[in-house]
Amino acid sequence: MLTDAHHRIIDYVRLSVTDRCNLRCTYCMPENMHFVQRKALLTDDEILRLLQTLAAAGISKIRITGGEPFLRPGLMALLEKIKAIPGIREIAITTNGVLTQAYIPALQQLGITHINLSLDTLQADRFLQITRRNRFTAVMDTLQSLLQHNMQVKINAVVMENVNTDELNAFTALTRDNALSVRFIEEMPFNGQGHTFSGIVWNYHKILSTIGENYTLQKIVDAPHSTSLNYHIPGHKGNIGVIPAYSRTFCGTCNRLRISATGSMKTCLYGNDVLNVKEMMRDELQQHLLLPAIQSAIHARFANGFEAEQHHTEKNMESMSVIGG
Ligand code: SAM
Ligand code: SF4
């Protein structure tokens, strides 16, 4: 079992399978984002070996993320192999939905039913402003199709001051007739352009109180390790949640590890990379040291995202597409 010095068990890995993306969300990356050469990415074989090692050490849930995961060639075949790893009980995917629709039946066949769809606006012109790409219709078609296939859908909406805060009610209204969850995420300073801020106006309190002006919010008991605070609205089929990603209220129960598409490992979203698993796996002399190295990096994990941030030497320059969300 992978445990840190603060008695937190790590059983969840967020794995980025590509750094590439077909959108350019302003809060995530610059227009001229630099992508690494393909040979710098973990190969399928390396991903499988890594996940086998981690699963044997107690990891049971994998979230596939990116960049945009569906841009990775052969993703479905890779997912099928991940599914077969003993100990992996759940695979979930975070996607922007541009290419996802065509894969829904195959995902369902694999038993992958938990999909987080990133969507920050319900307006086509605003979608173009936020993502710098004209793919709103494709994403909305994916959303409809996911719901028609009874997939477990969570919409991830980053709440940005002066950009989309006037849509909190429209997003909440989506949960009336649709059995989905809309999770409003506090904006974090990871847009790959050194966009720093020392506080946010639209924190989870403000998001909740604004929605509460128009809707009755009843607290739901959150799942253990949930990063979202979730609420039911009487008469609605779905629910809403807020993710205090900037306020970091959930660090005490954090059970996750992040691996980038190039094999960099993070034990905290706000911290430095602590290990490169790809380099270790590609070095015959070091391969057998991989699990002990992961264990000791986890053991040295900071207590929370604020401590990790204080020790972060490349502050705020990263893109979330590299970290994987
Ligand atoms: N491309 C996929 C997508 O957009 O769903 C997966 C990768 S994306 C980096 C994962 C999640 O990170 C998305 O839900 C996105 O909204 C979120 N994200 C990216 N940059 C963020 C930021 N600066 N603050 C908060 N969330 C962010
Ligand atoms: Fe791409 Fe996702 Fe980042 Fe948007 S949030 S640019 S879709 S990786």
PDB file of C-alpha atoms and ligand atoms in Angstrom, residues 14 20-23 25-29 64-69 93-97 116-120 156-159 185-191 195 197 245 319-325, ligand 1:
ATOM      1  CA  ARG A  14      -4.272  10.619 -12.777  1.00  0.00           C
ATOM      2  CA  ARG A  20      -1.340  17.597 -27.157  1.00  0.00           C
ATOM      3  CA  CYS A  21      -4.687  19.296 -27.404  1.00  0.00           C
ATOM      4  CA  ASN A  22      -7.169  20.322 -30.080  1.00  0.00           C
ATOM      5  CA  LEU A  23      -8.393  23.279 -28.008  1.00  0.00           C
ATOM      6  CA  CYS A  25      -8.389  27.066 -23.420  1.00  0.00           C
ATOM      7  CA  THR A  26      -7.068  30.414 -22.249  1.00  0.00           C
ATOM      8  CA  TYR A  27      -6.901  29.328 -18.592  1.00  0.00           C
ATOM      9  CA  CYS A  28      -4.877  26.229 -19.518  1.00  0.00           C
ATOM     10  CA  MET A  29      -2.375  27.005 -22.280  1.00  0.00           C
ATOM     11  CA  ILE A  64      -7.008   9.111 -18.055  1.00  0.00           C
ATOM     12  CA  THR A  65      -6.403  12.750 -18.877  1.00  0.00           C
ATOM     13  CA  GLY A  66      -4.163  14.979 -20.980  1.00  0.00           C
ATOM     14  CA  GLY A  67      -3.892  17.220 -23.039  1.00  0.00           C
ATOM     15  CA  GLU A  68      -6.807  15.697 -24.851  1.00  0.00           C
ATOM     16  CA  PRO A  69      -6.734  11.923 -24.288  1.00  0.00           C
ATOM     17  CA  ILE A  93     -11.648   9.770 -18.391  1.00  0.00           C
ATOM     18  CA  THR A  94     -11.502  13.556 -18.471  1.00  0.00           C
ATOM     19  CA  THR A  95     -12.064  14.897 -21.972  1.00  0.00           C
ATOM     20  CA  ASN A  96     -12.919  18.099 -23.780  1.00  0.00           C
ATOM     21  CA  GLY A  97     -15.497  16.180 -25.825  1.00  0.00           C
ATOM     22  CA  ASN A 116     -15.796  14.115 -16.992  1.00  0.00           C
ATOM     23  CA  LEU A 117     -16.587  16.515 -19.795  1.00  0.00           C
ATOM     24  CA  SER A 118     -14.959  19.928 -19.644  1.00  0.00           C
ATOM     25  CA  LEU A 119     -17.347  22.654 -20.725  1.00  0.00           C
ATOM     26  CA  ASP A 120     -17.108  26.211 -19.450  1.00  0.00           C
ATOM     27  CA  ASN A 156     -16.305  20.392 -15.316  1.00  0.00           C
ATOM     28  CA  ALA A 157     -16.788  24.146 -15.649  1.00  0.00           C
ATOM     29  CA  VAL A 158     -13.952  26.474 -14.645  1.00  0.00           C
ATOM     30  CA  VAL A 159     -15.461  29.625 -13.144  1.00  0.00           C
ATOM     31  CA  ILE A 185     -14.067  24.535 -10.498  1.00  0.00           C
ATOM     32  CA  GLU A 186     -12.206  27.449  -8.956  1.00  0.00           C
ATOM     33  CA  GLU A 187      -9.683  28.786 -11.437  1.00  0.00           C
ATOM     34  CA  MET A 188      -6.068  27.876 -10.712  1.00  0.00           C
ATOM     35  CA  PRO A 189      -2.939  29.725 -11.895  1.00  0.00           C
ATOM     36  CA  PHE A 190      -1.755  27.080 -14.366  1.00  0.00           C
ATOM     37  CA  ASN A 191      -2.192  28.540 -17.833  1.00  0.00           C
ATOM     38  CA  HIS A 195      -0.578  33.969 -15.077  1.00  0.00           C
ATOM     39  CA  PHE A 197      -2.899  35.697  -8.854  1.00  0.00           C
ATOM     40  CA  ALA A 245      -9.189  23.792  -6.407  1.00  0.00           C
ATOM     41  CA  SER A 319       0.133  24.520 -18.170  1.00  0.00           C
ATOM     42  CA  MET A 320      -2.618  22.343 -16.770  1.00  0.00           C
ATOM     43  CA  SER A 321      -2.410  20.342 -19.997  1.00  0.00           C
ATOM     44  CA  VAL A 322       1.008  19.127 -18.853  1.00  0.00           C
ATOM     45  CA  ILE A 323      -0.096  18.446 -15.287  1.00  0.00           C
ATOM     46  CA  GLY A 324      -3.290  16.724 -16.476  1.00  0.00           C
ATOM     47  CA  GLY A 325      -5.757  18.587 -14.290  1.00  0.00           C
TER      48      GLY A 325
HETATM   49  N1  SAM B   1      -8.340  18.094 -22.242  1.00  0.00           N
HETATM   50  C1  SAM B   1      -9.124  17.431 -21.264  1.00  0.00           C
HETATM   51  C2  SAM B   1     -10.218  18.315 -20.735  1.00  0.00           C
HETATM   52  O1  SAM B   1     -10.173  19.524 -20.964  1.00  0.00           O
HETATM   53  O2  SAM B   1     -11.110  17.792 -20.092  1.00  0.00           O
HETATM   54  C3  SAM B   1      -8.315  16.859 -20.128  1.00  0.00           C
HETATM   55  C4  SAM B   1      -7.162  17.686 -19.593  1.00  0.00           C
HETATM   56  S1  SAM B   1      -7.626  19.192 -18.781  1.00  0.00           S
HETATM   57  C5  SAM B   1      -6.045  19.835 -18.360  1.00  0.00           C
HETATM   58  C6  SAM B   1      -8.284  18.593 -17.257  1.00  0.00           C
HETATM   59  C7  SAM B   1      -9.132  19.566 -16.491  1.00  0.00           C
HETATM   60  O3  SAM B   1      -8.323  20.627 -16.017  1.00  0.00           O
HETATM   61  C8  SAM B   1     -10.263  20.204 -17.299  1.00  0.00           C
HETATM   62  O4  SAM B   1     -11.487  19.958 -16.667  1.00  0.00           O
HETATM   63  C9  SAM B   1      -9.933  21.674 -17.264  1.00  0.00           C
HETATM   64  O5  SAM B   1     -11.081  22.473 -17.220  1.00  0.00           O
HETATM   65  C10 SAM B   1      -9.121  21.793 -15.985  1.00  0.00           C
HETATM   66  N2  SAM B   1      -8.259  22.959 -15.978  1.00  0.00           N
HETATM   67  C11 SAM B   1      -7.328  23.307 -16.877  1.00  0.00           C
HETATM   68  N3  SAM B   1      -6.709  24.458 -16.539  1.00  0.00           N
HETATM   69  C12 SAM B   1      -7.277  24.875 -15.385  1.00  0.00           C
HETATM   70  C13 SAM B   1      -7.087  26.003 -14.531  1.00  0.00           C
HETATM   71  N4  SAM B   1      -6.186  26.941 -14.815  1.00  0.00           N
HETATM   72  N5  SAM B   1      -7.854  26.090 -13.428  1.00  0.00           N
HETATM   73  C14 SAM B   1      -8.777  25.136 -13.142  1.00  0.00           C
HETATM   74  N6  SAM B   1      -8.994  24.044 -13.901  1.00  0.00           N
HETATM   75  C15 SAM B   1      -8.263  23.918 -15.015  1.00  0.00           C
END
